[in-house]
Amino acid sequence: MTKRKTNTFLVLILVLCVVSVIFQGVRKSGFHCDEIYTCGLSNYEGGVAYKTTNPDGSIKWNTSKDYEEYLTVSEETRFDYAQVLQNQRDDVHPPLYYLIYHTVSSFFIGSYSKYIGMSINLLFTLGTVILLYFIASKLFKEKKKALLATLVYALCANCINMTIYVRMYAAFVFFATVFFYLHIRFYENEYNYTAPLAVLMGVCTILGSATHYYFFLFVIPMFLYTTVSLIRKKEFKKLIIYCIPFVAAAIIYIVLWPTVFDHLFGSYRGKEAFNNATKSGFFKNLGLNIGIIFTSQGIVTTILFIVSLILTLRKNKKFKYMGVVVVCTIVYFLLTTKIAPYQTDRYLAPIFPLLAVLISHFLIEALEIIKVKKMSAVAAVAIVALIVDMSMCFGLKIFESLNYIYPHSHETKQFTVNNKGKRCVAIVTHEAHFLINLQEFNNYSETAFVHIDDVDKLLKDEKFINENEIVLYINDGIDNKNLLEEIIFKTEFESYDELISDRNRHWANSTVLRK
């Protein structure tokens, strides 16, 4: 295949990836609470959490201006990186993604849009796709096979999910892929650094660690694999030189971000990880994560991979550096399965580019075994599988694997339209739960966020008891009927509309109280 044809196909793959992301991005109607936290932690000057009560603990009635203050930057707060860093010291994540998000937001004063985060993520995703092509080219030594691996990743559900999910995971995947690529370059150079390669290895380690702490889990298998390889070769001098960029990166990182120790050993997330490392339940979590691989990579594509793997086991054909791909994928998968607070596609995201390499390799080998040797036939099989998987992602709800779109039902949208301009109360079990419906609350004149334990305060609030009609949101997990009956018994409200529930609004059921 000529260089021109190769570049044309690569551009086509990038275009397909962009179109898929735009298609799903336009569909995205709601947000995970962590996506709202991305905006707040990047742009809010009031601290980590949105203030749901007044300083004296009384009910606070919030307006769209309050939400704007939390989600966006003002003329006075644009490019205020000191506040972003302070917010992240008080939170549980490293700061790089939030600094980037704040930088982009600073060009759009007073504006909040899902497209800010998705645009940032799309750039990282396109970088990952391009890097994956170069990785696969070095591994397979054949452009067609490399393009197939690139296609498998660029159109899988996980790639799209991480791009439309306004968090740091697309950046995390990018830096993990860079880290892997740099190691392939290191191996190709007979385990020797050039000066630029050593610098890039250190810089990538710093940036990846400043994006997500799970980057450490990706570094561990790569570092150990390389270290063991050098020890087996008895190349101890090369081993010492190999470690130098990491030692330098660790020193610089700790100087720049000493909060890492508080986050890893003192925060609730750090404690969770250490507790999970000693808890039972590994095999249950393993099963859940294997299920996530199926849905996030694509059910048909994953089944093809398993069948191909079985067919090729006896042949034992390998590509160069296959060992590090397998070790890095499996070890990261197992470490994450063991210590993650819950099982979700975003924690597994860095291994999907590597899975695409493995899927492509074993699919090609299996088709060669059954005498299908033309690359066009291999590509056709892969493309059909991807089309089926994508159609499942885009349309068939039973196979829904795009997790961050949250399309609101017609009933939900109509409820908001019918009650626009009214006062609203959201009764929650956790301070973060109200964030999911923040865009909906923007349609109401004022909204009070009340913890379930503070309902008595609400029942004494003048604005609440003086309203003739008021919109009410109630978290799932709260006994709706008993709560509504208590409100009616203790106030002058006499009735309420039928509860509306929408799974894509997370937790919240809604109704209207009437006198």
Short mmCIF file of C-alpha atoms in Angstrom, two decimals:
data_model
loop_
_atom_site.label_atom_id
_atom_site.label_comp_id
_atom_site.label_asym_id
_atom_site.label_seq_id
_atom_site.Cartn_x
_atom_site.Cartn_y
_atom_site.Cartn_z
CA MET A 1 0.00 0.00 0.00
CA THR A 2 1.40 3.38 -1.02
CA LYS A 3 1.97 6.14 1.51
CA ARG A 4 -0.74 8.24 -0.13
CA LYS A 5 -3.32 5.45 0.16
CA THR A 6 -2.30 4.79 3.76
CA ASN A 7 -2.72 8.44 4.70
CA THR A 8 -6.08 8.56 2.91
CA PHE A 9 -7.40 5.58 4.85
CA LEU A 10 -6.06 6.99 8.13
CA VAL A 11 -7.78 10.33 7.48
CA LEU A 12 -10.99 8.45 6.65
CA ILE A 13 -10.79 6.59 9.97
CA LEU A 14 -10.26 9.89 11.81
CA VAL A 15 -13.26 11.39 9.99
CA LEU A 16 -15.44 8.40 10.93
CA CYS A 17 -14.36 8.79 14.55
CA VAL A 18 -15.18 12.53 14.52
CA VAL A 19 -18.58 11.91 12.89
CA SER A 20 -19.43 9.23 15.47
CA VAL A 21 -18.46 11.54 18.35
CA ILE A 22 -20.43 14.48 16.92
CA PHE A 23 -23.47 12.26 16.34
CA GLN A 24 -23.45 11.05 19.94
CA GLY A 25 -22.43 14.45 21.31
CA VAL A 26 -25.49 16.07 19.76
CA ARG A 27 -27.65 13.33 21.31
CA LYS A 28 -26.17 13.96 24.76
CA SER A 29 -28.95 15.53 26.84
CA GLY A 30 -27.89 14.96 30.42
CA PHE A 31 -24.78 14.73 32.54
CA HIS A 32 -23.14 12.51 35.09
CA CYS A 33 -22.59 14.41 38.34
CA ASP A 34 -18.82 14.11 37.83
CA GLU A 35 -19.13 16.01 34.54
CA ILE A 36 -20.74 18.90 36.41
CA TYR A 37 -17.93 18.66 38.95
CA THR A 38 -15.45 19.03 36.07
CA CYS A 39 -16.91 22.46 35.35
CA GLY A 40 -17.17 23.47 38.99
CA LEU A 41 -13.70 22.30 39.98
CA SER A 42 -12.25 24.06 36.95
CA ASN A 43 -14.15 27.35 37.22
CA TYR A 44 -15.75 27.84 40.64
CA GLU A 45 -14.13 30.20 43.14
CA GLY A 46 -16.24 29.03 46.06
CA GLY A 47 -14.38 25.78 46.67
CA VAL A 48 -14.86 22.16 45.67
CA ALA A 49 -18.57 21.76 46.30
CA TYR A 50 -21.54 23.82 45.21
CA LYS A 51 -23.06 25.56 48.25
CA THR A 52 -26.54 24.09 48.65
CA THR A 53 -27.38 25.91 51.90
CA ASN A 54 -26.85 29.38 53.31
CA PRO A 55 -23.88 29.90 55.69
CA ASP A 56 -26.23 29.59 58.68
CA GLY A 57 -27.53 26.23 57.42
CA SER A 58 -30.92 27.57 56.31
CA ILE A 59 -32.62 26.74 53.02
CA LYS A 60 -30.95 28.43 50.05
CA TRP A 61 -33.04 29.26 46.97
CA ASN A 62 -30.82 29.03 43.93
CA THR A 63 -31.26 30.82 40.60
CA SER A 64 -29.70 30.39 37.16
CA LYS A 65 -27.16 33.05 38.18
CA ASP A 66 -25.90 30.76 40.96
CA TYR A 67 -25.47 27.88 38.52
CA GLU A 68 -23.66 30.15 36.07
CA GLU A 69 -21.28 31.22 38.83
CA TYR A 70 -20.51 27.57 39.58
CA LEU A 71 -20.12 26.33 36.01
CA THR A 72 -18.50 29.21 34.14
CA VAL A 73 -15.75 31.81 34.39
CA SER A 74 -16.28 35.52 34.73
CA GLU A 75 -14.13 38.41 33.55
CA GLU A 76 -12.50 38.47 37.01
CA THR A 77 -11.88 34.71 37.28
CA ARG A 78 -10.64 33.84 33.76
CA PHE A 79 -7.17 32.29 33.71
CA ASP A 80 -7.18 32.07 37.51
CA TYR A 81 -5.10 28.92 37.83
CA ALA A 82 -4.40 29.37 41.55
CA GLN A 83 -8.06 28.63 42.33
CA VAL A 84 -8.11 25.58 40.05
CA LEU A 85 -5.06 24.16 41.82
CA GLN A 86 -6.58 24.85 45.23
CA ASN A 87 -9.82 23.12 44.24
CA GLN A 88 -7.85 20.05 43.18
CA ARG A 89 -5.83 20.02 46.38
CA ASP A 90 -9.14 19.87 48.22
CA ASP A 91 -10.51 17.21 45.84
CA VAL A 92 -9.11 13.75 45.02
CA HIS A 93 -7.72 14.11 41.48
CA PRO A 94 -4.55 15.58 39.95
CA PRO A 95 -4.99 18.97 38.27
CA LEU A 96 -3.90 18.84 34.60
CA TYR A 97 -7.27 18.24 32.93
CA TYR A 98 -8.95 20.90 35.06
CA LEU A 99 -6.27 23.42 34.14
CA ILE A 100 -6.88 22.68 30.47
CA TYR A 101 -10.65 22.91 30.88
CA HIS A 102 -10.35 26.22 32.73
CA THR A 103 -8.08 27.59 29.99
CA VAL A 104 -10.62 26.81 27.26
CA SER A 105 -13.53 28.06 29.40
CA SER A 106 -11.69 31.35 29.91
CA PHE A 107 -12.22 32.15 26.23
CA PHE A 108 -16.00 31.72 26.68
CA ILE A 109 -16.86 34.01 29.60
CA GLY A 110 -20.20 33.21 31.24
CA SER A 111 -20.80 30.35 28.83
CA TYR A 112 -21.34 26.71 29.68
CA SER A 113 -21.60 24.03 27.00
CA LYS A 114 -21.08 20.29 26.76
CA TYR A 115 -19.04 21.04 23.63
CA ILE A 116 -16.21 22.67 25.61
CA GLY A 117 -15.28 19.41 27.30
CA MET A 118 -16.05 17.23 24.30
CA SER A 119 -13.86 19.39 22.04
CA ILE A 120 -10.93 19.01 24.44
CA ASN A 121 -11.53 15.26 24.62
CA LEU A 122 -11.85 14.90 20.86
CA LEU A 123 -8.37 16.35 20.35
CA PHE A 124 -6.93 13.83 22.81
CA THR A 125 -8.88 10.99 21.17
CA LEU A 126 -7.66 11.87 17.68
CA GLY A 127 -4.12 11.96 19.08
CA THR A 128 -4.66 8.48 20.53
CA VAL A 129 -6.00 7.11 17.24
CA ILE A 130 -3.02 8.47 15.30
CA LEU A 131 -0.54 7.13 17.85
CA LEU A 132 -2.25 3.74 17.79
CA TYR A 133 -1.69 3.59 14.04
CA PHE A 134 2.05 4.21 14.54
CA ILE A 135 2.20 1.62 17.35
CA ALA A 136 0.41 -1.00 15.24
CA SER A 137 2.67 -0.19 12.25
CA LYS A 138 5.73 -0.93 14.36
CA LEU A 139 4.22 -4.10 15.81
CA PHE A 140 2.78 -5.59 12.61
CA LYS A 141 5.27 -4.15 10.09
CA GLU A 142 2.32 -3.93 7.69
CA LYS A 143 0.23 -0.82 7.03
CA LYS A 144 -3.02 -2.65 6.27
CA LYS A 145 -2.97 -4.50 9.59
CA ALA A 146 -2.14 -1.26 11.39
CA LEU A 147 -5.10 0.50 9.77
CA LEU A 148 -7.38 -2.38 10.81
CA ALA A 149 -6.30 -2.04 14.46
CA THR A 150 -6.82 1.72 14.26
CA LEU A 151 -10.31 1.25 12.85
CA VAL A 152 -11.26 -1.27 15.54
CA TYR A 153 -10.39 1.23 18.27
CA ALA A 154 -11.64 4.43 16.62
CA LEU A 155 -15.18 3.08 16.25
CA CYS A 156 -15.54 1.11 19.48
CA ALA A 157 -18.00 2.25 22.12
CA ASN A 158 -15.30 2.94 24.70
CA CYS A 159 -13.50 5.39 22.42
CA ILE A 160 -16.73 7.32 21.86
CA ASN A 161 -17.75 7.08 25.52
CA MET A 162 -14.49 8.57 26.77
CA THR A 163 -14.78 11.42 24.26
CA ILE A 164 -18.34 12.50 25.08
CA TYR A 165 -17.83 12.03 28.83
CA VAL A 166 -16.60 15.40 30.07
CA ARG A 167 -13.87 14.09 32.34
CA MET A 168 -10.14 13.45 32.09
CA TYR A 169 -10.31 9.92 30.69
CA ALA A 170 -9.68 10.76 27.01
CA ALA A 171 -6.53 12.60 28.14
CA PHE A 172 -5.61 9.66 30.38
CA VAL A 173 -5.90 7.23 27.44
CA PHE A 174 -3.81 9.56 25.28
CA PHE A 175 -0.91 9.78 27.75
CA ALA A 176 -1.05 6.01 28.39
CA THR A 177 -0.83 5.44 24.63
CA VAL A 178 2.09 7.88 24.35
CA PHE A 179 3.82 6.04 27.19
CA PHE A 180 3.36 2.72 25.39
CA TYR A 181 4.58 4.17 22.08
CA LEU A 182 7.72 5.57 23.71
CA HIS A 183 8.51 2.12 25.10
CA ILE A 184 8.18 0.54 21.67
CA ARG A 185 10.65 3.15 20.42
CA PHE A 186 12.93 2.25 23.35
CA TYR A 187 12.78 -1.47 22.51
CA GLU A 188 13.43 -0.80 18.84
CA ASN A 189 16.57 1.10 19.82
CA GLU A 190 17.95 -2.00 21.57
CA TYR A 191 16.86 -0.73 25.01
CA ASN A 192 18.79 2.51 24.59
CA TYR A 193 17.61 6.08 24.98
CA THR A 194 18.25 8.92 22.62
CA ALA A 195 18.23 12.25 24.44
CA PRO A 196 14.80 13.28 23.04
CA LEU A 197 13.33 9.86 23.90
CA ALA A 198 14.55 10.06 27.50
CA VAL A 199 13.10 13.56 27.89
CA LEU A 200 9.78 12.53 26.34
CA MET A 201 9.58 9.48 28.63
CA GLY A 202 9.98 11.68 31.70
CA VAL A 203 7.60 14.37 30.47
CA CYS A 204 4.94 11.79 29.56
CA THR A 205 5.25 10.22 33.01
CA ILE A 206 4.69 13.61 34.65
CA LEU A 207 1.75 14.59 32.44
CA GLY A 208 0.05 11.21 32.69
CA SER A 209 0.40 11.21 36.48
CA ALA A 210 -0.97 14.76 36.55
CA THR A 211 -4.05 13.60 34.64
CA HIS A 212 -5.22 10.55 36.61
CA TYR A 213 -3.67 8.52 39.41
CA TYR A 214 -4.57 5.28 37.62
CA PHE A 215 -1.77 6.20 35.22
CA PHE A 216 0.48 4.65 37.89
CA LEU A 217 -1.33 1.34 37.32
CA PHE A 218 -0.50 1.57 33.62
CA VAL A 219 3.15 2.41 34.32
CA ILE A 220 3.64 -0.55 36.68
CA PRO A 221 3.33 -3.41 34.14
CA MET A 222 5.29 -1.52 31.47
CA PHE A 223 8.08 -0.68 33.89
CA LEU A 224 8.23 -4.21 35.35
CA TYR A 225 8.17 -5.87 31.94
CA THR A 226 11.07 -3.73 30.75
CA THR A 227 13.00 -4.16 33.99
CA VAL A 228 12.63 -7.95 33.96
CA SER A 229 13.65 -8.06 30.29
CA LEU A 230 16.84 -6.11 31.01
CA ILE A 231 17.65 -8.26 34.05
CA ARG A 232 17.20 -11.43 31.99
CA LYS A 233 19.54 -9.97 29.37
CA LYS A 234 21.96 -9.01 32.19
CA GLU A 235 21.99 -5.47 30.87
CA PHE A 236 22.33 -3.82 34.27
CA LYS A 237 23.88 -0.62 32.98
CA LYS A 238 20.97 -0.17 30.55
CA LEU A 239 18.57 -0.88 33.43
CA ILE A 240 20.05 1.96 35.49
CA ILE A 241 19.88 4.33 32.51
CA TYR A 242 16.29 3.20 31.81
CA CYS A 243 15.25 4.22 35.33
CA ILE A 244 16.78 7.72 35.22
CA PRO A 245 13.87 9.51 33.44
CA PHE A 246 11.40 7.96 35.90
CA VAL A 247 13.41 9.00 38.94
CA ALA A 248 13.71 12.53 37.54
CA ALA A 249 9.99 12.58 36.68
CA ALA A 250 9.06 11.41 40.19
CA ILE A 251 11.16 14.14 41.84
CA ILE A 252 9.75 16.88 39.58
CA TYR A 253 6.18 15.59 40.00
CA ILE A 254 6.41 15.51 43.80
CA VAL A 255 7.90 19.02 43.89
CA LEU A 256 5.13 20.35 41.64
CA TRP A 257 2.31 18.33 43.19
CA PRO A 258 3.13 17.23 46.76
CA THR A 259 -0.62 16.80 47.32
CA VAL A 260 -0.26 13.41 45.63
CA PHE A 261 0.56 11.82 49.00
CA ASP A 262 -2.53 13.26 50.67
CA HIS A 263 -4.70 12.06 47.78
CA LEU A 264 -3.24 8.55 47.63
CA PHE A 265 -3.03 7.86 51.36
CA GLY A 266 -5.41 10.29 53.04
CA SER A 267 -8.37 10.91 50.73
CA TYR A 268 -11.49 8.77 50.69
CA ARG A 269 -10.59 7.47 47.21
CA GLY A 270 -7.09 6.50 48.34
CA LYS A 271 -8.44 4.70 51.40
CA GLU A 272 -11.03 2.95 49.22
CA ALA A 273 -8.30 1.63 46.95
CA PHE A 274 -6.27 0.22 49.83
CA ASN A 275 -9.36 -1.27 51.45
CA ASN A 276 -10.42 -2.89 48.16
CA ALA A 277 -6.94 -4.39 47.80
CA THR A 278 -7.58 -6.47 50.93
CA LYS A 279 -11.29 -7.21 50.43
CA SER A 280 -12.93 -10.25 48.90
CA GLY A 281 -15.19 -10.03 45.86
CA PHE A 282 -12.47 -10.04 43.21
CA PHE A 283 -14.10 -12.70 41.04
CA LYS A 284 -17.45 -10.93 41.09
CA ASN A 285 -15.74 -7.73 39.96
CA LEU A 286 -13.79 -9.70 37.36
CA GLY A 287 -17.03 -10.95 35.83
CA LEU A 288 -18.46 -7.43 35.77
CA ASN A 289 -15.36 -6.02 34.07
CA ILE A 290 -15.33 -8.79 31.46
CA GLY A 291 -18.93 -7.81 30.70
CA ILE A 292 -17.80 -4.20 30.32
CA ILE A 293 -15.14 -5.30 27.82
CA PHE A 294 -17.85 -7.02 25.76
CA THR A 295 -20.14 -4.01 25.62
CA SER A 296 -17.44 -1.33 25.40
CA GLN A 297 -15.44 -3.01 22.65
CA GLY A 298 -18.51 -4.36 20.89
CA ILE A 299 -20.20 -7.70 21.45
CA VAL A 300 -19.68 -9.05 17.91
CA THR A 301 -16.09 -7.80 17.71
CA THR A 302 -15.25 -9.34 21.10
CA ILE A 303 -16.79 -12.70 20.15
CA LEU A 304 -14.77 -12.66 16.91
CA PHE A 305 -11.68 -11.96 19.01
CA ILE A 306 -12.32 -14.93 21.33
CA VAL A 307 -13.02 -17.32 18.44
CA SER A 308 -9.91 -16.08 16.63
CA LEU A 309 -7.80 -16.46 19.77
CA ILE A 310 -8.93 -20.08 20.20
CA LEU A 311 -8.22 -20.87 16.53
CA THR A 312 -4.70 -19.44 16.67
CA LEU A 313 -3.53 -20.77 20.05
CA ARG A 314 -1.99 -23.92 18.60
CA LYS A 315 -0.24 -22.03 15.83
CA ASN A 316 1.39 -19.79 18.43
CA LYS A 317 2.08 -17.02 15.92
CA LYS A 318 3.25 -13.79 17.46
CA PHE A 319 4.03 -10.26 16.41
CA LYS A 320 7.04 -8.37 17.67
CA TYR A 321 6.66 -7.10 21.26
CA MET A 322 3.42 -9.07 21.66
CA GLY A 323 4.50 -9.92 25.20
CA VAL A 324 4.41 -6.34 26.44
CA VAL A 325 0.98 -5.75 24.86
CA VAL A 326 -0.46 -8.82 26.59
CA VAL A 327 1.26 -8.18 29.94
CA CYS A 328 0.29 -4.51 30.07
CA THR A 329 -3.34 -5.24 29.13
CA ILE A 330 -3.84 -8.10 31.59
CA VAL A 331 -1.97 -6.60 34.56
CA TYR A 332 -3.69 -3.21 34.27
CA PHE A 333 -7.06 -4.98 33.92
CA LEU A 334 -6.47 -7.11 37.03
CA LEU A 335 -5.10 -4.25 39.16
CA THR A 336 -8.05 -2.04 38.27
CA THR A 337 -10.50 -4.88 38.92
CA LYS A 338 -9.01 -5.29 42.39
CA ILE A 339 -8.76 -1.71 43.66
CA ALA A 340 -11.33 0.36 41.72
CA PRO A 341 -14.23 1.68 43.83
CA TYR A 342 -16.70 0.23 41.32
CA GLN A 343 -16.64 -1.43 37.94
CA THR A 344 -17.04 0.99 35.05
CA ASP A 345 -15.76 1.42 31.50
CA ARG A 346 -13.77 4.58 32.22
CA TYR A 347 -11.33 2.87 34.59
CA LEU A 348 -10.56 0.30 31.89
CA ALA A 349 -10.23 2.85 29.09
CA PRO A 350 -6.38 2.79 28.64
CA ILE A 351 -6.34 -0.86 27.58
CA PHE A 352 -8.79 -0.52 24.68
CA PRO A 353 -6.15 0.69 22.18
CA LEU A 354 -4.07 -2.37 23.13
CA LEU A 355 -7.11 -4.62 22.83
CA ALA A 356 -7.62 -3.29 19.30
CA VAL A 357 -4.09 -4.44 18.43
CA LEU A 358 -4.72 -7.92 19.86
CA ILE A 359 -8.14 -8.22 18.19
CA SER A 360 -6.72 -7.29 14.79
CA HIS A 361 -3.77 -9.66 15.13
CA PHE A 362 -5.78 -12.72 16.12
CA LEU A 363 -8.56 -12.00 13.62
CA ILE A 364 -6.03 -11.84 10.76
CA GLU A 365 -4.27 -15.01 11.94
CA ALA A 366 -7.54 -16.91 12.33
CA LEU A 367 -8.74 -15.99 8.85
CA GLU A 368 -5.39 -17.07 7.42
CA ILE A 369 -5.76 -20.43 9.13
CA ILE A 370 -9.13 -20.99 7.49
CA LYS A 371 -7.55 -20.02 4.15
CA VAL A 372 -8.88 -16.47 3.92
CA LYS A 373 -5.68 -14.70 3.01
CA LYS A 374 -6.79 -11.55 1.25
CA MET A 375 -6.58 -8.47 3.42
CA SER A 376 -9.73 -7.10 1.78
CA ALA A 377 -11.68 -10.07 3.15
CA VAL A 378 -10.21 -9.54 6.62
CA ALA A 379 -11.13 -5.86 6.51
CA ALA A 380 -14.65 -6.74 5.32
CA VAL A 381 -15.20 -9.08 8.27
CA ALA A 382 -13.93 -6.48 10.74
CA ILE A 383 -15.97 -3.68 9.19
CA VAL A 384 -19.18 -5.75 9.24
CA ALA A 385 -18.55 -6.55 12.92
CA LEU A 386 -17.95 -2.87 13.69
CA ILE A 387 -21.09 -1.81 11.81
CA VAL A 388 -23.20 -4.31 13.75
CA ASP A 389 -21.64 -3.20 17.03
CA MET A 390 -22.11 0.49 16.20
CA SER A 391 -25.75 -0.07 15.24
CA MET A 392 -26.24 -1.68 18.62
CA CYS A 393 -24.64 1.30 20.32
CA PHE A 394 -26.68 3.81 18.36
CA GLY A 395 -30.05 2.16 18.24
CA LEU A 396 -30.81 -1.13 19.96
CA LYS A 397 -31.50 -0.39 23.61
CA ILE A 398 -30.92 -3.99 24.70
CA PHE A 399 -27.27 -3.56 23.69
CA GLU A 400 -26.94 0.06 24.82
CA SER A 401 -23.27 0.59 25.57
CA LEU A 402 -22.92 4.36 25.24
CA ASN A 403 -23.08 5.36 28.86
CA TYR A 404 -22.88 9.14 28.99
CA ILE A 405 -25.62 10.42 26.69
CA TYR A 406 -28.57 10.37 29.12
CA PRO A 407 -31.27 11.18 26.55
CA HIS A 408 -34.31 12.54 28.37
CA SER A 409 -37.68 11.03 27.55
CA HIS A 410 -40.41 13.09 25.88
CA GLU A 411 -42.35 12.94 29.15
CA THR A 412 -39.42 14.44 31.06
CA LYS A 413 -38.92 17.26 28.58
CA GLN A 414 -42.64 18.06 28.58
CA PHE A 415 -42.69 18.12 32.39
CA THR A 416 -39.94 20.75 32.42
CA VAL A 417 -41.67 22.85 29.73
CA ASN A 418 -45.04 22.71 31.49
CA ASN A 419 -43.57 23.90 34.78
CA LYS A 420 -41.05 26.45 33.57
CA GLY A 421 -40.78 29.50 35.81
CA LYS A 422 -42.13 27.81 38.94
CA ARG A 423 -40.22 27.29 42.16
CA CYS A 424 -38.68 23.88 42.64
CA VAL A 425 -37.41 21.73 45.51
CA ALA A 426 -35.01 18.81 45.08
CA ILE A 427 -34.85 16.39 48.01
CA VAL A 428 -31.61 14.41 47.87
CA THR A 429 -29.69 11.78 49.81
CA HIS A 430 -26.28 13.06 48.75
CA GLU A 431 -25.06 16.55 47.92
CA ALA A 432 -23.83 15.47 44.48
CA HIS A 433 -27.13 14.01 43.32
CA PHE A 434 -28.78 17.31 42.46
CA LEU A 435 -25.96 18.16 40.05
CA ILE A 436 -27.20 15.66 37.48
CA ASN A 437 -30.35 17.68 36.79
CA LEU A 438 -28.72 21.10 36.99
CA GLN A 439 -29.72 22.02 33.45
CA GLU A 440 -33.35 21.21 34.23
CA PHE A 441 -33.26 23.34 37.37
CA ASN A 442 -32.16 26.24 35.19
CA ASN A 443 -35.73 26.36 33.85
CA TYR A 444 -37.25 27.10 37.26
CA SER A 445 -37.33 30.54 38.88
CA GLU A 446 -35.66 29.24 42.05
CA THR A 447 -34.65 25.83 43.32
CA ALA A 448 -33.86 24.65 46.84
CA PHE A 449 -31.68 21.56 47.35
CA VAL A 450 -32.65 19.85 50.59
CA HIS A 451 -31.04 16.81 52.18
CA ILE A 452 -33.56 14.18 53.27
CA ASP A 453 -32.50 14.76 56.90
CA ASP A 454 -33.38 18.47 56.61
CA VAL A 455 -36.96 18.14 55.38
CA ASP A 456 -38.26 19.70 58.60
CA LYS A 457 -36.36 22.90 57.72
CA LEU A 458 -38.07 22.93 54.34
CA LEU A 459 -41.51 22.58 55.90
CA LYS A 460 -40.87 25.78 57.88
CA ASP A 461 -39.47 27.78 54.97
CA GLU A 462 -41.70 30.71 54.04
CA LYS A 463 -41.17 30.55 50.29
CA PHE A 464 -42.06 26.87 50.29
CA ILE A 465 -45.18 27.03 52.43
CA ASN A 466 -46.50 30.14 50.65
CA GLU A 467 -46.41 28.63 47.15
CA ASN A 468 -49.66 27.36 45.62
CA GLU A 469 -47.81 25.02 43.29
CA ILE A 470 -44.25 23.80 43.55
CA VAL A 471 -42.16 21.37 41.51
CA LEU A 472 -40.66 18.55 43.57
CA TYR A 473 -37.77 16.23 42.68
CA ILE A 474 -37.09 13.21 44.91
CA ASN A 475 -34.06 10.91 44.78
CA ASP A 476 -34.56 7.23 44.11
CA GLY A 477 -33.96 5.41 47.37
CA ILE A 478 -36.31 7.73 49.26
CA ASP A 479 -39.79 6.45 50.07
CA ASN A 480 -41.68 8.81 47.76
CA LYS A 481 -45.15 8.02 49.03
CA ASN A 482 -44.33 8.46 52.73
CA LEU A 483 -42.41 11.68 52.07
CA LEU A 484 -45.24 13.19 50.01
CA GLU A 485 -47.82 12.19 52.61
CA GLU A 486 -45.67 13.76 55.35
CA ILE A 487 -45.42 17.03 53.39
CA ILE A 488 -49.18 17.11 52.77
CA PHE A 489 -49.91 16.29 56.43
CA LYS A 490 -47.63 19.04 57.77
CA THR A 491 -48.42 21.78 55.23
CA GLU A 492 -51.38 23.21 53.31
CA PHE A 493 -50.54 21.29 50.15
CA GLU A 494 -53.41 18.95 49.33
CA SER A 495 -52.35 16.84 46.34
CA TYR A 496 -49.57 15.97 43.94
CA ASP A 497 -49.36 14.86 40.32
CA GLU A 498 -48.38 11.38 39.28
CA LEU A 499 -44.64 10.81 39.76
CA ILE A 500 -42.53 10.92 36.61
CA SER A 501 -39.42 8.76 36.56
CA ASP A 502 -36.71 8.74 33.91
CA ARG A 503 -33.70 6.42 34.24
CA ASN A 504 -31.51 8.86 32.32
CA ARG A 505 -32.01 11.56 34.96
CA HIS A 506 -30.34 9.36 37.59
CA TRP A 507 -32.12 9.01 40.89
CA ALA A 508 -34.70 11.81 40.43
CA ASN A 509 -38.47 11.34 40.32
CA SER A 510 -40.51 14.46 39.80
CA THR A 511 -44.01 15.73 40.53
CA VAL A 512 -45.92 18.95 41.30
CA LEU A 513 -47.36 19.70 44.74
CA ARG A 514 -50.65 21.61 44.69
CA LYS A 515 -52.84 23.37 47.28
#
